[in-house]
Coordinates of C-alpha atoms in Angstrom, one line a residue:
X1 CA 6.0 -74.7 -134.5
X2 CA 3.4 -77.3 -133.5
X3 CA 0.5 -75.5 -131.7
X4 CA 0.2 -78.3 -129.3
X5 CA 3.8 -77.9 -128.3
X6 CA 3.1 -74.1 -127.8
X7 CA 0.0 -74.8 -125.4
X8 CA 2.0 -77.3 -123.6
X9 CA 4.8 -75.0 -122.9
X10 CA 2.6 -72.2 -122.1
X11 CA 0.6 -74.3 -119.6
X12 CA 3.7 -75.3 -118.0
X13 CA 4.9 -71.7 -117.7
X14 CA 1.6 -70.5 -116.1
X15 CA 1.7 -73.4 -113.8
X16 CA 5.2 -72.6 -112.7
X17 CA 4.0 -68.8 -112.2
X18 CA 1.0 -69.8 -110.2
X19 CA 3.4 -72.1 -107.9
X20 CA 5.8 -69.5 -107.5
X21 CA 3.0 -67.0 -106.4
X22 CA 1.6 -69.3 -104.1
X23 CA 5.0 -70.0 -102.6
X24 CA 5.6 -66.4 -102.0
X25 CA 2.1 -65.7 -100.7
X26 CA 2.9 -68.6 -98.2
X27 CA 6.3 -67.3 -97.2
X28 CA 4.9 -63.8 -96.3
X29 CA 1.9 -65.2 -94.7
X30 CA 4.3 -67.1 -92.4
X31 CA 6.4 -64.1 -91.7
X32 CA 3.4 -61.9 -91.0
X33 CA 2.3 -64.6 -88.5
X34 CA 5.5 -64.7 -86.9
X35 CA 5.7 -61.0 -86.1
X36 CA 3.0 -60.9 -83.6
X37 CA 4.5 -63.9 -81.7
X38 CA 7.9 -62.3 -81.9
X39 CA 6.5 -59.0 -80.5
X40 CA 4.6 -61.1 -77.7
X41 CA 7.9 -62.8 -76.9
X42 CA 9.8 -59.5 -76.5
X43 CA 6.9 -57.9 -74.5
X44 CA 6.7 -60.8 -72.2
X45 CA 10.5 -60.3 -71.5
X46 CA 10.3 -56.6 -71.0
X47 CA 9.3 -54.9 -67.7
X48 CA 6.7 -52.9 -69.5
X49 CA 4.8 -56.2 -70.4
X50 CA 4.6 -57.3 -66.7
X51 CA 3.2 -53.9 -65.9
X52 CA 0.6 -54.2 -68.7
X53 CA -0.2 -58.1 -67.7
X54 CA -0.9 -56.7 -64.1
X55 CA -3.8 -54.5 -65.3
X56 CA -5.4 -56.4 -68.4
X57 CA -8.8 -54.9 -67.7
X58 CA -7.6 -51.5 -67.9
X59 CA -6.7 -51.7 -71.7
X60 CA -9.0 -49.5 -73.8
X61 CA -11.0 -51.9 -76.1
X62 CA -10.8 -49.5 -79.0
X63 CA -7.2 -49.4 -79.4
X64 CA -4.9 -52.1 -80.7
X65 CA -2.1 -53.6 -78.5
X66 CA 0.7 -51.5 -80.2
X67 CA -1.3 -48.3 -79.4
X68 CA -1.7 -49.3 -76.0
X69 CA 1.8 -50.2 -75.3
X70 CA 3.1 -47.0 -76.9
X71 CA 0.3 -44.9 -74.7
X72 CA 1.6 -46.6 -71.5
X73 CA 5.3 -46.1 -72.1
X74 CA 4.8 -42.2 -72.9
X75 CA 2.7 -42.0 -69.7
X76 CA 5.4 -43.7 -67.7
X77 CA 8.2 -41.6 -69.5
X78 CA 6.3 -38.6 -68.7
X79 CA 5.8 -39.5 -65.1
X80 CA 9.6 -40.3 -64.6
X81 CA 10.5 -36.9 -66.3
X82 CA 8.2 -34.8 -64.3
X83 CA 9.5 -36.3 -61.2
X84 CA 13.3 -35.8 -62.2
X85 CA 13.1 -32.1 -63.0
X86 CA 11.2 -29.2 -61.5
X87 CA 7.9 -27.7 -61.9
X88 CA 9.2 -24.6 -63.6
X89 CA 11.2 -26.4 -66.3
X90 CA 8.8 -29.1 -66.8
X91 CA 5.2 -28.1 -65.9
X92 CA 3.7 -24.6 -66.3
X93 CA 1.5 -24.1 -63.4
X94 CA -2.0 -22.9 -63.7
X95 CA -2.7 -19.5 -61.9
X96 CA -6.0 -18.1 -60.7
X97 CA -7.6 -15.0 -62.1
X98 CA -5.6 -11.9 -61.3
X99 CA -5.9 -8.2 -62.2
X100 CA -2.8 -6.4 -62.9
X101 CA -1.4 -3.9 -65.3
X102 CA -0.8 -5.0 -68.7
X103 CA 3.0 -5.2 -69.8
X104 CA 3.9 -2.6 -72.6
X105 CA 6.0 -4.2 -75.1
X106 CA 7.4 -0.9 -76.3
X107 CA 7.8 0.5 -72.7
X108 CA 10.4 -1.7 -70.9
X109 CA 10.1 -1.4 -67.1
X110 CA 13.9 -0.7 -66.9
X111 CA 16.3 1.0 -69.2
X112 CA 19.0 2.0 -66.7
X113 CA 20.2 -1.6 -66.0
X114 CA 20.9 -4.8 -68.0
X115 CA 17.9 -7.2 -67.4
X116 CA 18.8 -10.1 -69.5
X117 CA 22.0 -12.2 -69.8
X118 CA 23.4 -13.2 -73.6
X119 CA 21.8 -16.7 -72.8
X120 CA 18.4 -15.1 -72.1
X121 CA 18.3 -15.6 -68.3
X122 CA 16.6 -12.7 -66.5
X123 CA 18.6 -10.5 -64.2
X124 CA 16.1 -9.7 -61.2
X125 CA 16.0 -6.1 -60.3
X126 CA 13.1 -4.2 -58.6
X127 CA 10.5 -3.4 -61.2
X128 CA 11.2 -6.2 -63.6
X129 CA 8.7 -8.7 -62.0
X130 CA 4.9 -8.7 -60.6
X131 CA 4.9 -10.4 -57.1
X132 CA 1.3 -11.3 -57.3
X133 CA 1.6 -13.4 -60.4
X134 CA 4.9 -15.1 -59.1
X135 CA 3.3 -16.0 -55.8
X136 CA 0.4 -17.6 -57.5
X137 CA 2.6 -19.8 -59.8
X138 CA 4.8 -20.9 -56.6
X139 CA 1.7 -21.2 -54.2
X140 CA 2.4 -24.9 -53.7
X141 CA 6.2 -24.5 -53.3
X142 CA 8.4 -25.4 -50.2
X143 CA 11.7 -23.5 -50.1
X144 CA 14.7 -24.5 -47.9
X145 CA 17.0 -21.8 -46.7
X146 CA 20.4 -23.1 -45.6
X147 CA 22.7 -21.2 -43.2
X148 CA 25.9 -22.2 -41.5
X149 CA 26.4 -21.0 -37.8
X150 CA 29.6 -22.7 -36.7
X151 CA 31.5 -21.4 -33.7
X152 CA 30.5 -17.9 -32.7
X153 CA 28.6 -17.4 -36.0
X154 CA 25.7 -18.3 -33.9
X155 CA 25.3 -14.6 -32.4
X156 CA 24.1 -13.9 -36.0
X157 CA 21.0 -16.3 -35.9
X158 CA 18.5 -14.2 -33.9
X159 CA 18.6 -11.3 -36.1
X160 CA 18.9 -13.7 -39.3
X161 CA 15.8 -15.6 -38.5
X162 CA 13.7 -12.7 -37.2
X163 CA 14.5 -10.8 -40.2
X164 CA 13.7 -13.8 -42.4
X165 CA 10.2 -14.1 -40.9
X166 CA 9.5 -10.7 -41.8
X167 CA 10.8 -10.5 -45.4
X168 CA 11.8 -13.9 -46.7
X169 CA 9.3 -15.9 -48.9
X170 CA 6.4 -14.3 -46.9
X171 CA 3.2 -16.5 -47.7
X172 CA 5.1 -19.6 -48.5
X173 CA 6.1 -22.7 -46.6
X174 CA 10.0 -22.6 -45.5
X175 CA 12.4 -24.8 -43.8
X176 CA 15.4 -23.1 -42.1
X177 CA 18.1 -25.5 -42.1
X178 CA 20.8 -24.3 -39.6
X179 CA 24.1 -26.3 -39.8
X180 CA 25.8 -25.7 -36.4
X181 CA 28.1 -27.4 -34.0
X182 CA 26.3 -25.5 -31.2
X183 CA 22.8 -26.5 -31.4
X184 CA 21.9 -25.4 -28.0
X185 CA 22.7 -21.7 -29.1
X186 CA 19.9 -21.7 -31.8
X187 CA 17.5 -19.2 -30.5
X188 CA 13.6 -20.0 -30.4
X189 CA 12.1 -17.3 -33.0
X190 CA 8.4 -17.1 -33.5
X191 CA 7.6 -18.6 -36.8
X192 CA 4.7 -18.0 -39.3
X193 CA 2.4 -21.2 -40.0
X194 CA 3.9 -23.5 -42.5
X195 CA 7.6 -22.6 -41.4
X196 CA 10.1 -24.5 -39.3
X197 CA 13.8 -24.4 -38.0
X198 CA 15.7 -27.6 -38.7
X199 CA 18.9 -27.8 -36.5
X200 CA 21.6 -30.1 -38.2
X201 CA 24.4 -30.7 -35.9
X202 CA 27.9 -30.9 -37.8
X203 CA 31.4 -30.7 -36.7
X204 CA 33.5 -27.4 -36.5
X205 CA 36.8 -26.7 -38.2
X206 CA 39.8 -25.1 -37.0
X207 CA 40.0 -22.4 -39.8
X208 CA 37.0 -20.4 -41.2
X209 CA 38.5 -21.3 -44.6
X210 CA 37.9 -24.9 -43.8
X211 CA 34.3 -24.2 -42.9
X212 CA 33.7 -22.6 -46.4
X213 CA 35.5 -25.5 -48.0
X214 CA 33.4 -28.1 -46.4
X215 CA 30.2 -26.2 -46.7
X216 CA 29.8 -27.6 -50.4
X217 CA 30.4 -31.0 -49.1
X218 CA 27.8 -30.8 -46.4
X219 CA 25.4 -29.1 -48.7
X220 CA 25.8 -31.9 -51.2
X221 CA 25.3 -34.7 -48.9
X222 CA 22.3 -33.4 -47.3
X223 CA 20.6 -32.4 -50.6
X224 CA 20.9 -36.2 -51.6
X225 CA 20.0 -37.5 -48.2
X226 CA 17.2 -35.2 -47.1
X227 CA 16.5 -31.9 -48.9
X228 CA 15.4 -33.9 -52.2
X229 CA 12.6 -35.2 -50.0
X230 CA 11.6 -32.1 -48.0
X231 CA 11.6 -29.0 -50.2
X232 CA 11.4 -27.9 -53.9
X233 CA 14.1 -25.3 -54.1
X234 CA 17.2 -24.4 -51.9
X235 CA 18.5 -21.0 -51.0
X236 CA 22.1 -21.3 -49.6
X237 CA 22.8 -18.1 -47.6
X238 CA 25.6 -16.4 -45.5
X239 CA 24.3 -16.1 -41.7
X240 CA 26.1 -12.8 -41.0
X241 CA 23.5 -10.9 -43.0
X242 CA 20.0 -9.6 -42.4
X243 CA 16.7 -9.3 -44.5
X244 CA 15.9 -5.7 -45.0
X245 CA 13.3 -5.9 -47.8
X246 CA 11.2 -8.5 -49.7
X247 CA 13.0 -11.5 -50.9
X248 CA 10.3 -13.6 -52.6
X249 CA 9.9 -16.3 -55.2
X250 CA 11.1 -14.1 -58.0
X251 CA 14.5 -15.6 -57.2
X252 CA 13.6 -19.0 -57.7
X253 CA 14.7 -20.9 -60.7
X254 CA 16.5 -24.4 -61.5
X255 CA 19.8 -22.6 -61.0
X256 CA 20.6 -18.8 -59.8
X257 CA 23.5 -16.9 -58.7
X258 CA 23.8 -13.4 -57.4
X259 CA 26.1 -10.5 -58.7
X260 CA 28.7 -9.8 -56.3
X261 CA 28.4 -6.2 -54.9
X262 CA 32.0 -5.4 -55.3
X263 CA 32.1 -6.5 -59.0
X264 CA 28.9 -5.9 -60.7
X265 CA 30.1 -2.9 -62.5
X266 CA 33.7 -4.3 -63.2
X267 CA 35.1 -5.5 -66.3
X268 CA 36.1 -9.4 -66.4
X269 CA 39.8 -8.5 -66.2
X270 CA 39.2 -7.1 -62.5
X271 CA 37.3 -10.2 -61.5
X272 CA 39.0 -12.1 -58.7
X273 CA 38.8 -15.4 -60.3
X274 CA 41.2 -18.2 -59.5
X275 CA 44.0 -17.5 -62.0
X276 CA 46.3 -20.4 -61.5
X277 CA 46.0 -23.0 -64.3
X278 CA 46.8 -26.1 -62.0
X279 CA 43.5 -25.2 -59.9
X280 CA 40.3 -26.7 -60.6
X281 CA 38.7 -23.2 -60.1
X282 CA 40.9 -21.8 -62.7
X283 CA 39.1 -19.2 -65.2
X284 CA 41.3 -17.7 -68.0
X285 CA 41.5 -13.8 -68.3
X286 CA 39.6 -13.7 -71.5
X287 CA 36.7 -15.7 -70.0
X288 CA 33.9 -14.9 -67.7
X289 CA 30.3 -13.5 -67.4
X290 CA 30.0 -12.0 -64.0
X291 CA 31.6 -12.4 -60.8
X292 CA 29.1 -14.3 -58.5
X293 CA 29.0 -14.0 -54.7
X294 CA 29.5 -17.0 -52.5
X295 CA 26.8 -15.8 -50.0
X296 CA 23.6 -16.2 -51.9
X297 CA 23.1 -18.9 -54.6
X298 CA 20.5 -21.7 -55.0
X299 CA 18.1 -23.3 -57.4
X300 CA 16.1 -26.7 -57.5
X301 CA 17.4 -29.2 -55.0
X302 CA 18.8 -31.5 -57.7
X303 CA 20.6 -28.7 -59.4
X304 CA 22.0 -27.4 -56.2
X305 CA 23.2 -31.1 -55.4
X306 CA 25.1 -31.1 -58.7
X307 CA 26.7 -27.6 -58.2
X308 CA 27.8 -28.3 -54.8
X309 CA 29.0 -31.9 -55.4
X310 CA 31.0 -30.8 -58.4
X311 CA 32.6 -27.9 -56.4
X312 CA 33.6 -30.4 -53.6
X313 CA 35.1 -32.8 -55.9
X314 CA 36.9 -29.9 -57.4
X315 CA 38.2 -28.5 -54.0
X316 CA 39.2 -32.3 -53.1
X317 CA 41.3 -32.4 -56.3
X318 CA 42.9 -29.1 -55.4
X319 CA 43.6 -30.3 -51.8
X320 CA 45.3 -33.5 -53.3
X321 CA 47.7 -31.1 -55.2
X322 CA 48.3 -29.0 -52.1
X323 CA 46.2 -26.1 -53.6
X324 CA 43.4 -23.8 -52.1
X325 CA 41.6 -21.5 -54.5
X326 CA 42.1 -17.9 -54.0
X327 CA 38.5 -17.4 -52.6
X328 CA 37.9 -20.9 -51.6
X329 CA 34.3 -22.1 -52.2
X330 CA 33.4 -18.9 -54.0
X331 CA 36.2 -19.4 -56.6
X332 CA 34.6 -22.9 -57.3
X333 CA 31.2 -21.6 -57.5
X334 CA 32.4 -19.0 -60.1
X335 CA 33.9 -21.7 -62.1
X336 CA 30.8 -23.8 -62.1
X337 CA 28.5 -21.1 -63.1
X338 CA 30.5 -20.2 -66.0
X339 CA 30.2 -23.4 -67.6
X340 CA 26.7 -24.2 -66.1
X341 CA 24.9 -20.9 -66.9
X342 CA 22.5 -20.1 -64.3
X343 CA 18.7 -19.6 -65.4
X344 CA 18.4 -16.5 -63.2
X345 CA 20.8 -13.9 -62.1
X346 CA 20.0 -11.7 -59.0
X347 CA 21.2 -8.0 -59.0
X348 CA 23.2 -6.7 -56.0
X349 CA 19.8 -5.7 -54.6
X350 CA 20.1 -9.3 -53.0
X351 CA 23.6 -9.0 -51.7
X352 CA 25.0 -5.6 -50.3
X353 CA 27.2 -4.2 -47.7
X354 CA 26.5 -0.6 -46.8
X355 CA 29.6 -0.2 -44.6
X356 CA 32.0 -1.1 -47.7
X357 CA 29.9 0.2 -50.6
X358 CA 28.2 3.6 -51.6
X359 CA 24.9 2.8 -52.9
X360 CA 24.2 3.8 -56.6
X361 CA 20.9 5.5 -57.6
X362 CA 19.7 2.5 -59.8
X363 CA 19.8 0.2 -56.8
X364 CA 16.2 1.1 -55.7
X365 CA 16.2 -1.7 -52.9
X366 CA 18.5 -3.3 -50.4
X367 CA 17.1 -6.8 -49.9
X368 CA 19.8 -8.6 -48.1
X369 CA 22.7 -6.7 -46.3
X370 CA 25.7 -7.5 -44.4
X371 CA 25.6 -6.9 -40.5
X372 CA 28.6 -4.8 -39.1
X373 CA 31.0 -7.1 -37.3
X374 CA 34.5 -7.6 -36.4
X375 CA 35.8 -10.4 -38.3
X376 CA 38.8 -10.9 -36.2
X377 CA 36.4 -11.4 -33.2
X378 CA 34.1 -14.1 -35.0
X379 CA 36.6 -16.0 -37.3
X380 CA 38.4 -19.1 -35.8
X381 CA 36.7 -18.7 -32.4

């Protein structure tokens, strides 16, 4: 082969290689130049970009644009998430310095009762909590207590409010929401500082069962329209009761239910769930954790709204079929809490009837108890 031809061919090959390399570099250079323009166009079309453009001087000079955008988005996401959920599920509150006995890992405070559910929700009994620590954790919390005093049930208001002022959430801000068709019959009871009675006038119903059925509807509506803006937690209670011992922030949780005093020691086969499969409250005989009382439940306002709205919708679906659950709103409450596990369960200390039930030795305190009454003289009048 002629060496000149080799050199010529080699020169052409190198030239082609150099041109190919230059073309590649040019192509990728254009691509990289396009990326910021594309991102800038995408950012200018997003609501986040408009937010950033409004505050150009606040961008940290030591950070590049992508870091700043990510930082801002994370901050905004955090703000939204903390606003959408409650303090005890999203934010751990700081507590002041306190002096209290150390918990002993190998010495449980209660061994005579179940203190934890299978889904790790505490069951609240006397001796299982420290009130001082809990009061410090919930010191900036406002609690709403809802009661329904329809028709002659207004006769229970005086005792209910007086005992609540003595025992319920002492040291904390409380709104007593009284649903009634007789606002003039709501008594004037001396209240502690930071506490108030709010009268909510509603219509009455012919049957006491209808009051129970519509209670979920009213709680759902007022939770969405009002309670979300006024309180942090809701406690939904029966009015024909009285407080007889301390009921404090130990009960507060995103969602809590109370063990029914008549069934806390029973097997699930004995629970008076709704057993008709056509009902929205239906629970099969091989399912069920506990039987919860309809007279004392609650949680964060958002979770109470979800619970009451779901129960109301289920009751309306039953009504359309001509059905009424065996224990009305309590049946639907039990169905809901079976498939939406409560984050706390209250022991029968928090709901008891001394006239109907014999007090067992492990029930150290009776905190919320039924008032003796003649149902026939009160209901439907």
